CSV table of C-alpha atoms in Angstrom, one decimal:
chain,number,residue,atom,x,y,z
A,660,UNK,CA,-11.7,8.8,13.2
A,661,UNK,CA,-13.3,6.0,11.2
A,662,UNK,CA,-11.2,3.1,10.2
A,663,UNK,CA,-9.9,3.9,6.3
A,664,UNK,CA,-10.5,0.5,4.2
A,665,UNK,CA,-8.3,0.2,0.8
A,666,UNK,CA,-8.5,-2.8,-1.2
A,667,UNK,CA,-6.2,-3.4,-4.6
A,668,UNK,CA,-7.3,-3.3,-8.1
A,669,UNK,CA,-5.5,-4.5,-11.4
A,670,UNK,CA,-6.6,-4.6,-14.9
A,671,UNK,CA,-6.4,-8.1,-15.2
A,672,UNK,CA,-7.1,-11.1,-14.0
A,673,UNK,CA,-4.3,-12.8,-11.9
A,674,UNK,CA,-2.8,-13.3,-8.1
A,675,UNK,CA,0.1,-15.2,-6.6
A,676,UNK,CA,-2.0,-18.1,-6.6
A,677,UNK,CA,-3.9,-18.1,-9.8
A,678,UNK,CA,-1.0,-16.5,-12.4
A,679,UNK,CA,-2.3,-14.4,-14.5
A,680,UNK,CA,-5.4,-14.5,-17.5
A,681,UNK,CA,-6.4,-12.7,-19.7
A,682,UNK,CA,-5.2,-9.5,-21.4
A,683,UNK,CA,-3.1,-7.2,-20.0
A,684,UNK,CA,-5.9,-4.1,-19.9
A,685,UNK,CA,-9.4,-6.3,-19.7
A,686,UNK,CA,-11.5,-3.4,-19.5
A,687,UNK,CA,-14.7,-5.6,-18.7
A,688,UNK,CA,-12.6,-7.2,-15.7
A,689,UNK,CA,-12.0,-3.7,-14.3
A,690,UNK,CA,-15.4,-2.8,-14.2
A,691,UNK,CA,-16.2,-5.7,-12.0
A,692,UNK,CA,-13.1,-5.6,-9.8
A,693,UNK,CA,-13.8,-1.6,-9.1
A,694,UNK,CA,-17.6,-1.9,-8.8
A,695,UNK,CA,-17.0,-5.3,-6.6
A,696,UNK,CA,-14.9,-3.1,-4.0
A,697,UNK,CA,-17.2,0.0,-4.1
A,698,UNK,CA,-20.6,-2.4,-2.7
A,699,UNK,CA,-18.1,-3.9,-0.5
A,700,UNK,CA,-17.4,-0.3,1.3
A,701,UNK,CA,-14.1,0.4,0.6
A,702,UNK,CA,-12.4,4.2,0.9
A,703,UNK,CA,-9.9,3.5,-2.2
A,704,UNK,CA,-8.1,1.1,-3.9
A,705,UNK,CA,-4.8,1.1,-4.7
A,706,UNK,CA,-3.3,1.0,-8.2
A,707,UNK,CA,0.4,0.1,-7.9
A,708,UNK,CA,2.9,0.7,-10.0
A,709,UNK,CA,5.8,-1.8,-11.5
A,710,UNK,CA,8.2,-1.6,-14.8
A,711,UNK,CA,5.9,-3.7,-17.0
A,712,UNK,CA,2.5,-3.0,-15.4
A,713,UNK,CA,0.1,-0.3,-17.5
A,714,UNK,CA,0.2,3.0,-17.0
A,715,UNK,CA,-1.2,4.3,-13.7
A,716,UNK,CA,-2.8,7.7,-14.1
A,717,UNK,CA,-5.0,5.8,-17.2
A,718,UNK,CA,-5.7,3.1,-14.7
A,719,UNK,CA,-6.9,5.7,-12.3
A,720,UNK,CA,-9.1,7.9,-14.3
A,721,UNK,CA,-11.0,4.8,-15.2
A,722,UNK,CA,-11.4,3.7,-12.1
A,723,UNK,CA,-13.0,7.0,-11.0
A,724,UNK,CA,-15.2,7.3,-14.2
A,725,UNK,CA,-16.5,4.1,-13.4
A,726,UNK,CA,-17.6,4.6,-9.6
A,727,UNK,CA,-19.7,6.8,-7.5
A,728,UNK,CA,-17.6,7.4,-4.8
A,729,UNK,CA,-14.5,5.0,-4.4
A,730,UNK,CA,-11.4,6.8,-3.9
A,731,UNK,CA,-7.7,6.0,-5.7
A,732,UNK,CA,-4.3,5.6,-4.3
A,733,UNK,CA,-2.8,6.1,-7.1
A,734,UNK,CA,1.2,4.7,-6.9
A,735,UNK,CA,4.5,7.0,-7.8
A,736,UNK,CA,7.8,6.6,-8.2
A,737,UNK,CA,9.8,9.7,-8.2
A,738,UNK,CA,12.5,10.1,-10.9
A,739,UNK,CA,10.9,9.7,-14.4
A,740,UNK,CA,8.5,12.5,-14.1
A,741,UNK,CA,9.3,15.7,-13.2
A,742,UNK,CA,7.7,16.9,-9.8
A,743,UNK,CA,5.9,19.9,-11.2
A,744,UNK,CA,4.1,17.7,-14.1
A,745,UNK,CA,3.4,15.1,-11.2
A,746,UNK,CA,2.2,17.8,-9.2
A,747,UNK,CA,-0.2,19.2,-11.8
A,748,UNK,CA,-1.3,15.6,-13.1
A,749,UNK,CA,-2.3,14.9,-9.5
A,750,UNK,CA,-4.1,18.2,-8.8
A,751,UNK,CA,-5.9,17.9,-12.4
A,752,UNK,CA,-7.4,14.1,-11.2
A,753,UNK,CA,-8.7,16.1,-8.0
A,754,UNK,CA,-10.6,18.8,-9.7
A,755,UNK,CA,-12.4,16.2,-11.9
A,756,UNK,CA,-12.8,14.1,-8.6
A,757,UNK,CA,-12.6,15.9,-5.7
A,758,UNK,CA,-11.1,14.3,-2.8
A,759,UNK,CA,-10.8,10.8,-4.4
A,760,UNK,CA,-7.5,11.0,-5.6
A,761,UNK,CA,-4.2,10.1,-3.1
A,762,UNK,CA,-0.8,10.3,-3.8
A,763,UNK,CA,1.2,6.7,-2.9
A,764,UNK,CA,4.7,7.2,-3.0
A,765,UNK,CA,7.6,4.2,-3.5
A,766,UNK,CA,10.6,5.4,-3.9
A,767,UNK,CA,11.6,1.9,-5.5
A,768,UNK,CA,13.5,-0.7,-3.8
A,769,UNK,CA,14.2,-3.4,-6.9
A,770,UNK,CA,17.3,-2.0,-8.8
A,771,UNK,CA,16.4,-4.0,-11.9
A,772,UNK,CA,13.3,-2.9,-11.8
A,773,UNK,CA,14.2,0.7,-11.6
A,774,UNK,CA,16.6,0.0,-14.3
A,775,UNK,CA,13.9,-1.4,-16.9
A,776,UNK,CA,12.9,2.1,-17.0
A,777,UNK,CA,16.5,3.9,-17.0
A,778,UNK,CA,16.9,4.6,-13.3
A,779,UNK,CA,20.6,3.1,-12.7
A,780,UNK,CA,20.6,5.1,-9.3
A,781,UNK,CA,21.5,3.2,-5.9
A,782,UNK,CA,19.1,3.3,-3.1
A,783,UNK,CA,20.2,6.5,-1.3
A,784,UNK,CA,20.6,8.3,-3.8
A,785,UNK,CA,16.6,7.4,-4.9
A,786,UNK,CA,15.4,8.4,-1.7
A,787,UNK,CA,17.6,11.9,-1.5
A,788,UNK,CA,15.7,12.6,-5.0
A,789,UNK,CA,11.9,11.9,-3.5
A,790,UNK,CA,12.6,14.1,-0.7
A,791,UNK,CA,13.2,17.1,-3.0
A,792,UNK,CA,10.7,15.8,-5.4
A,793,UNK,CA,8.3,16.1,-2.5
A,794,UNK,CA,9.4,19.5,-1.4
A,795,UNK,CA,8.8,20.7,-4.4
A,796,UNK,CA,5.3,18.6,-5.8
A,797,UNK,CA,4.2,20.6,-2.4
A,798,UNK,CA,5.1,24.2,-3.5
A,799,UNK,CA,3.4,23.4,-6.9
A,800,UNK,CA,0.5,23.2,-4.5
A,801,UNK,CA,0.9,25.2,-2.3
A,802,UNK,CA,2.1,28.3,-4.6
A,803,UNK,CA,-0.1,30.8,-6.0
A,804,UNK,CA,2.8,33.1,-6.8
A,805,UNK,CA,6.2,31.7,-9.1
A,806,UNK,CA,8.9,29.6,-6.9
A,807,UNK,CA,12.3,29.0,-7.6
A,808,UNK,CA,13.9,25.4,-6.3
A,809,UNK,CA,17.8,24.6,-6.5
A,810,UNK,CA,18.6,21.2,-5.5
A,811,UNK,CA,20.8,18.2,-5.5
A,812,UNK,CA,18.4,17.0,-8.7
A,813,UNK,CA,16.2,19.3,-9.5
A,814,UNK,CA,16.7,22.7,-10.6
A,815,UNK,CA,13.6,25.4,-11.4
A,816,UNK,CA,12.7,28.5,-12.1
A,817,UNK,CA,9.6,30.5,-12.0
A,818,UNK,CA,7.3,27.6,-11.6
A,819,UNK,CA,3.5,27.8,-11.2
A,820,UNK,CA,0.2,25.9,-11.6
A,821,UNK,CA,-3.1,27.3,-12.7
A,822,UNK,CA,-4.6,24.1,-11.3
A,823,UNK,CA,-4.0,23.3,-7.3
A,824,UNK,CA,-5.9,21.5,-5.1
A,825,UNK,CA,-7.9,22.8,-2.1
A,826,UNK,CA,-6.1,24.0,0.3
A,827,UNK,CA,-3.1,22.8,-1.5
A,828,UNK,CA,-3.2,19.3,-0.3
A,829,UNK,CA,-3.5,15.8,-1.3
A,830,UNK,CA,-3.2,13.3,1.2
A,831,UNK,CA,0.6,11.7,0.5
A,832,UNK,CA,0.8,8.2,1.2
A,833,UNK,CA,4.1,6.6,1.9
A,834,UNK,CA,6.0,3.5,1.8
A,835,UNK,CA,9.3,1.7,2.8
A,836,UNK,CA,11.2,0.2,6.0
A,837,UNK,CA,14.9,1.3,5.7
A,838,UNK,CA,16.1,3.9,7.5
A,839,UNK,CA,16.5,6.6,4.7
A,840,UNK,CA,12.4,5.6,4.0
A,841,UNK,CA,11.9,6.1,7.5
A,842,UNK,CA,13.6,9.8,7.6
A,843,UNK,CA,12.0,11.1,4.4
A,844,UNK,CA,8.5,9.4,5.0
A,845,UNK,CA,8.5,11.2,8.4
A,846,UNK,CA,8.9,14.6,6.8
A,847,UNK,CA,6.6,13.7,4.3
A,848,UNK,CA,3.7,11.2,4.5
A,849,UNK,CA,0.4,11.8,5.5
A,850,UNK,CA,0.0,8.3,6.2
A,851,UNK,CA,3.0,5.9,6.4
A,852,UNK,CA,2.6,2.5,4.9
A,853,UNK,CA,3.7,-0.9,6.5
A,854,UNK,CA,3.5,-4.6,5.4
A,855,UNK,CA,1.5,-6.9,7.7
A,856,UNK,CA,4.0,-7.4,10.4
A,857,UNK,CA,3.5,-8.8,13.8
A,858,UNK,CA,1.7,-6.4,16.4
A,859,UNK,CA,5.2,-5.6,18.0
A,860,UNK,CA,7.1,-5.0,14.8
A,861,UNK,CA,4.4,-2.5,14.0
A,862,UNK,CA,4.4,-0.9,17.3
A,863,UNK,CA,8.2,-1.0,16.8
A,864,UNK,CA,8.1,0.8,13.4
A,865,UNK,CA,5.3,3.2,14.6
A,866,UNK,CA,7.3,4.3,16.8
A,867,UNK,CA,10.3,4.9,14.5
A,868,UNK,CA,8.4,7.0,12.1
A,869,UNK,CA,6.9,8.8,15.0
A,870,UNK,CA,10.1,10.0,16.5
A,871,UNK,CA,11.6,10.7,12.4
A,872,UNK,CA,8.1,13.1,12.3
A,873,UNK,CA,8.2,15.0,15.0
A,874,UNK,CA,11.2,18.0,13.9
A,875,UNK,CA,9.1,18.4,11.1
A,876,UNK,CA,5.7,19.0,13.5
A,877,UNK,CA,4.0,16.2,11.5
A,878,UNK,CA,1.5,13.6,13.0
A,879,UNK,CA,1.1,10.9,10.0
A,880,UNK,CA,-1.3,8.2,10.2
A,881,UNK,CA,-0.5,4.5,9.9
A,882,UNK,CA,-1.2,2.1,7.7
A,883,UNK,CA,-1.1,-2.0,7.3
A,884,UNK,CA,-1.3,-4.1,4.2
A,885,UNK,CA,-2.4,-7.8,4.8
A,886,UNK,CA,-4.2,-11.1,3.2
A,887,UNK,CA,-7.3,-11.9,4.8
A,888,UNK,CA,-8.4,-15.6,4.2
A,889,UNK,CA,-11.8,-15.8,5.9
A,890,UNK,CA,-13.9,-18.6,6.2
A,891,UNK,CA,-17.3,-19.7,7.9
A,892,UNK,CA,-15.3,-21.6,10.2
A,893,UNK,CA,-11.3,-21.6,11.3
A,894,UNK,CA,-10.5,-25.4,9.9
A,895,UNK,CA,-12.2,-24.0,6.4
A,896,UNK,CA,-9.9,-21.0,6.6
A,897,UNK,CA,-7.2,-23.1,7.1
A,898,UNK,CA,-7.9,-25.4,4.1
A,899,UNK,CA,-8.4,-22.4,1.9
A,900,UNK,CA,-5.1,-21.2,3.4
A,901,UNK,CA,-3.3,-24.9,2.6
A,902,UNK,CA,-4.9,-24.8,-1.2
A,903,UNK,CA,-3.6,-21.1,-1.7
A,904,UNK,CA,0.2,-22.2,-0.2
A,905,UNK,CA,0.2,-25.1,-3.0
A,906,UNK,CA,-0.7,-23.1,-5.3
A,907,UNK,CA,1.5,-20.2,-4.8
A,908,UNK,CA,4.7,-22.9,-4.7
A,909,UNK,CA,3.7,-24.2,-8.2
A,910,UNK,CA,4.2,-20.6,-9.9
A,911,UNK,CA,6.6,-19.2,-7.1
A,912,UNK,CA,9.5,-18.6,-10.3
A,913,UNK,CA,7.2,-16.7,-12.2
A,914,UNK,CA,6.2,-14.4,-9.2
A,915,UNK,CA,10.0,-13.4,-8.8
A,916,UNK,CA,10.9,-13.2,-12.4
A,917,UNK,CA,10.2,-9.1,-12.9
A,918,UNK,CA,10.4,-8.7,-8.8
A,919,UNK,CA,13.0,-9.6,-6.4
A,920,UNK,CA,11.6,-8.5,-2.8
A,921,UNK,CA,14.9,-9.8,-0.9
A,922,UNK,CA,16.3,-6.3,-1.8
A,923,UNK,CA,13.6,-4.6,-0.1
A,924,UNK,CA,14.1,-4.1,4.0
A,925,UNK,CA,10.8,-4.5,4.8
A,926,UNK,CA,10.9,-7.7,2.2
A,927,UNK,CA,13.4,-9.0,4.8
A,928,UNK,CA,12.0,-7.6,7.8
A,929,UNK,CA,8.6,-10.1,6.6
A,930,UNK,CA,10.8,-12.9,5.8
A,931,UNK,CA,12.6,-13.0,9.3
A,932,UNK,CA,9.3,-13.4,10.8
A,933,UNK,CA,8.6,-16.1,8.4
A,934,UNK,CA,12.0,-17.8,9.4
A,935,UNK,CA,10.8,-17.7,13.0
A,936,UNK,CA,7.1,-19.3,12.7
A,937,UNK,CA,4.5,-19.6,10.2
A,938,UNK,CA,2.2,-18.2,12.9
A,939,UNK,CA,2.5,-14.9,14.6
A,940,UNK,CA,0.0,-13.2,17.5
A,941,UNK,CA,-3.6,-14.7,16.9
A,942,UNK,CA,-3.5,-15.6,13.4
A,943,UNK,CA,-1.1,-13.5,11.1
A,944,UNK,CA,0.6,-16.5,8.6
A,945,UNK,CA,3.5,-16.1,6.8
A,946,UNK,CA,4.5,-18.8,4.8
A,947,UNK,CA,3.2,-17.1,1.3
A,948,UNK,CA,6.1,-14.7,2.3
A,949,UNK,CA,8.7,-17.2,2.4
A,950,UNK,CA,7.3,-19.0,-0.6
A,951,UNK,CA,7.3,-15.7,-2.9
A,952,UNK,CA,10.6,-14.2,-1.5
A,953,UNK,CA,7.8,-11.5,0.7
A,954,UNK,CA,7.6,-9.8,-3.1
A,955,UNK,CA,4.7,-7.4,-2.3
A,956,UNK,CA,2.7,-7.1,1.0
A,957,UNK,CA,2.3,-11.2,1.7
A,958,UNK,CA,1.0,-11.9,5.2
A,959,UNK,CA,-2.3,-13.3,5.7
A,960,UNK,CA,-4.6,-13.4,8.7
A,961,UNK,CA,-6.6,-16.7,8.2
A,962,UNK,CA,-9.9,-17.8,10.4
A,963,UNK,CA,-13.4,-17.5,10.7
A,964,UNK,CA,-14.6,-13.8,9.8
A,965,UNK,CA,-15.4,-12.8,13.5
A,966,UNK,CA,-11.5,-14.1,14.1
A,967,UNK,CA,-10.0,-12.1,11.2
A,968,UNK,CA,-12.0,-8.8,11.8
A,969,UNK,CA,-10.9,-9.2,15.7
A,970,UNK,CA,-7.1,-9.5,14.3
A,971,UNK,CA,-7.5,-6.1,12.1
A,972,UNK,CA,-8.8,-4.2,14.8
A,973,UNK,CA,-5.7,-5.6,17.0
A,974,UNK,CA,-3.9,-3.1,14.4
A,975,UNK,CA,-6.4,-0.4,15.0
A,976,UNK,CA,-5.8,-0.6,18.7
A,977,UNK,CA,-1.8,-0.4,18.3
A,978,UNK,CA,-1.8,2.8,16.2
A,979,UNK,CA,-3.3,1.9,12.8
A,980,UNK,CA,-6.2,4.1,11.2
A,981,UNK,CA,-5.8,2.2,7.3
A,982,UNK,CA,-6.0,-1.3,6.9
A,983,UNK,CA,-5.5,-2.2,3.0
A,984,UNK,CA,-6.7,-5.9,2.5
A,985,UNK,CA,-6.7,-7.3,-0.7
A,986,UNK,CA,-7.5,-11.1,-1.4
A,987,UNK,CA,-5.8,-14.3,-3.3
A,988,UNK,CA,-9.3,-14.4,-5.4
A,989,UNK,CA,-8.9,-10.8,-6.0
A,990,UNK,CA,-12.7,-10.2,-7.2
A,991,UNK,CA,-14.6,-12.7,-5.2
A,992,UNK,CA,-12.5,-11.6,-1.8
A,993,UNK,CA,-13.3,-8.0,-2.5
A,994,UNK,CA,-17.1,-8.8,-2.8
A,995,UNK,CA,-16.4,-10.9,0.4
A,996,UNK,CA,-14.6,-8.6,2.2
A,997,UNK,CA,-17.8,-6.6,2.8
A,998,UNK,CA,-18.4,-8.6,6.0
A,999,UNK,CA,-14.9,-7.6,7.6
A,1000,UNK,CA,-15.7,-4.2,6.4
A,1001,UNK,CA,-18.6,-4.0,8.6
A,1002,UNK,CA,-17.4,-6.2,11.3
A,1003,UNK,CA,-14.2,-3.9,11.7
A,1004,UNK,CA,-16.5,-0.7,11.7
A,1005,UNK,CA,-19.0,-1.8,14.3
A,1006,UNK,CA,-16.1,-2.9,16.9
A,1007,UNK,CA,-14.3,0.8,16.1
A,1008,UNK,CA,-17.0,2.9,15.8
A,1009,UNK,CA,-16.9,6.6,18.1
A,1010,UNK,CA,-13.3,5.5,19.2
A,1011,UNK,CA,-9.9,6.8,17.7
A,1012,UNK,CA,-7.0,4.7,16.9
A,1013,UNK,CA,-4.2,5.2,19.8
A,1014,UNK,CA,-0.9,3.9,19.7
A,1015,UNK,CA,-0.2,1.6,23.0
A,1016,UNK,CA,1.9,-1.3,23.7
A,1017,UNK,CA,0.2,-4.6,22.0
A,1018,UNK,CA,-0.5,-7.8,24.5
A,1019,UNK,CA,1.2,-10.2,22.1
A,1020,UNK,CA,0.4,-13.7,22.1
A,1021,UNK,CA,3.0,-16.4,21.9
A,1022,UNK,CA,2.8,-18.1,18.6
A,1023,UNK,CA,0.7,-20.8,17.6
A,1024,UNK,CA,2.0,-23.7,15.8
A,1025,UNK,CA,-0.3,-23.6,12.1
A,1026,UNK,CA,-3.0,-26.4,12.0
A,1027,UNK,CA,-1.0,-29.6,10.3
A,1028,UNK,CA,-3.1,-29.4,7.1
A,1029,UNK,CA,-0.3,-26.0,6.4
């Protein structure tokens, strides 16, 4: 199995270190941002989804008009669209663009985010909700004859799509670290998400997911979301790395304003790590977690490239088959991503990811100019 590369892609200029340009929907700027992660070799990119962010299945079906061969993982939250009409919207992307479309799902861990667009519902109840909403985007699938679903939230009769995809499958992507994500992402995903934990905490939550799969007979796939901060050398990694940290302090309010990760559990699993060192294993920092409250995935790995593509397949040889990367110069690090790309191929090429136990290294104290 090849190593699956995703990168991120917005519609407008902006990161935690830059704030955001621009206008909200800069079509020109998507054009370079999707084109600079397609000559870089990425699989997909991911278009995420918040309250106030554009809408997601437009966002998609530009990016796919606009590249040869780049997939989407295109983000969801179940609850404001009814799973049928998800179901079909999905399947409708894949037969313009077969294969290229993925289904990401977040159930939602912000409460005030979820209530911006009338979701007043508590945690658990959010996550009883996607596991029927997934049961039943699967039959609309799956179904070539009318099904009938009764459920805690969703009640239908007769449904049925004229469009499904092959096989009736889209690959389901899935993300969250609490133990109700855990039990419905095991029945579920495809491909189980994680942020860019230490090698143990992975192994740990691999592990967990594992065990919530197998009832179901599933075998999902893992991935990890980091922050690459390469450099020719380590010391220039490290004084990008130093720039990026002052920069993200000066707008650190305005990155929590519409998110508040501290509600998340895998926001607090990141920023227990960063309570215990800035530096965990070979290189994985975490002090942009601690500045920004760990609002999104927010661990880098930071050295030379040969150092950060040796950290990523670490990952790889714990269990993980998906790496998404995206940078703090979102554009520029796409384009210079390419190298890790390759690098991280050439060391996993003809092998298969395996799950094993991950010979941890202590933690190294993070060069005095951090």
């Amino acid at each position: 199995m090849s190593v699956e590369f995703i990168g991120m892609v917005s519609t407008s200029a902006g990161s935690e270190s830059q704030g955001s340009t621009g206008p909200v929907v800069d079509p020109d700027y998507l054009d370079g941002f999707v084109r600079a992660h397609e000559e870089a070799g990425f699989d997909r990119v991911l278009v995420a989804h918040a309250s106030f962010m554009p809408d997601g299945f437009v966002v998609a079906d530009q990016i796919l008009a606009r590249s040869k061969k780049l997939g989407v993982l295109l983000a969801h939250r179940p609850g404001f669209v009814a799973p049928t009409i998800a179901a079909r919207k999905y399947a409708t992307i894949d037969a313009f663009n077969p294969g290229r479309i993925a289904l990401h799902v977040i159930t939602g861990g912000d409460d005030a985010d979820q209530a911006r667009d009338g979701d007043l519902t508590d945690k658990a109840t959010r996550y009883r909700r996607t596991d029927e909403f997934l049961d039943i985007l699967r039959r609309e699938w799956e179904s070539a004859t009318p099904f009938d679903y009764d459920g805690e939230f969703y009640q239908i009769r007769g449904a049925w799509s004229a469009v499904r995809p092959p096989a009736g499958r889209i690959p389901i992507y899935f993300g969250g670290a609490s133990d109700d994500a855990v039990r419905v992402g095991g029945k579920h995903a495809d491909v189980y998400a994680f942020w860019g934990e230490p090698l143990a905490g992975i192994v740990e939550r691999i592990r967990q997911v594992r065990a919530a799969a197998a009832p179901y007979g599933r075998d999902p796939r893992f991935s990890v979301s980091l922050r690459p901060i390469p450099a020719e050398t380590e010391q220039a990694a490290w004084d990008r790395a130093a720039e990026i940290l002052e920069l993200t302090r000066e707008r650190s309010a305005d990155i929590q304003k519409f998110l508040k990760g501290s509600e998340q559990v895998g926001s607090q699993r990141l920023l227990k790590y960063a309570d215990e060192g800035d530096v965990h294993d070979k290189r994985l920092w975490t002090a942009i977690a601690k500045v920004t409250g760990a609002v999104g995935n927010s661990t880098a790995l930071v050295g030379s490239y040969e150092q950060v593509a040796e950290a990523l397949v670490d990952y790889v040889n714990v269990g993980v088959s998906t790496l998404l990367i995206r940078g703090f110069d979102p554009v520029a690090d796409a384009r210079d991503y390419g190298s890790l790309v390759k690098l991280v191929h050439e060391r996993t090429a003809d092998r298969d990811p395996v799950a094993g136990t991950p010979a941890v290294t202590a933690p190294a104290a993070a060069p005095a100019s951090v």
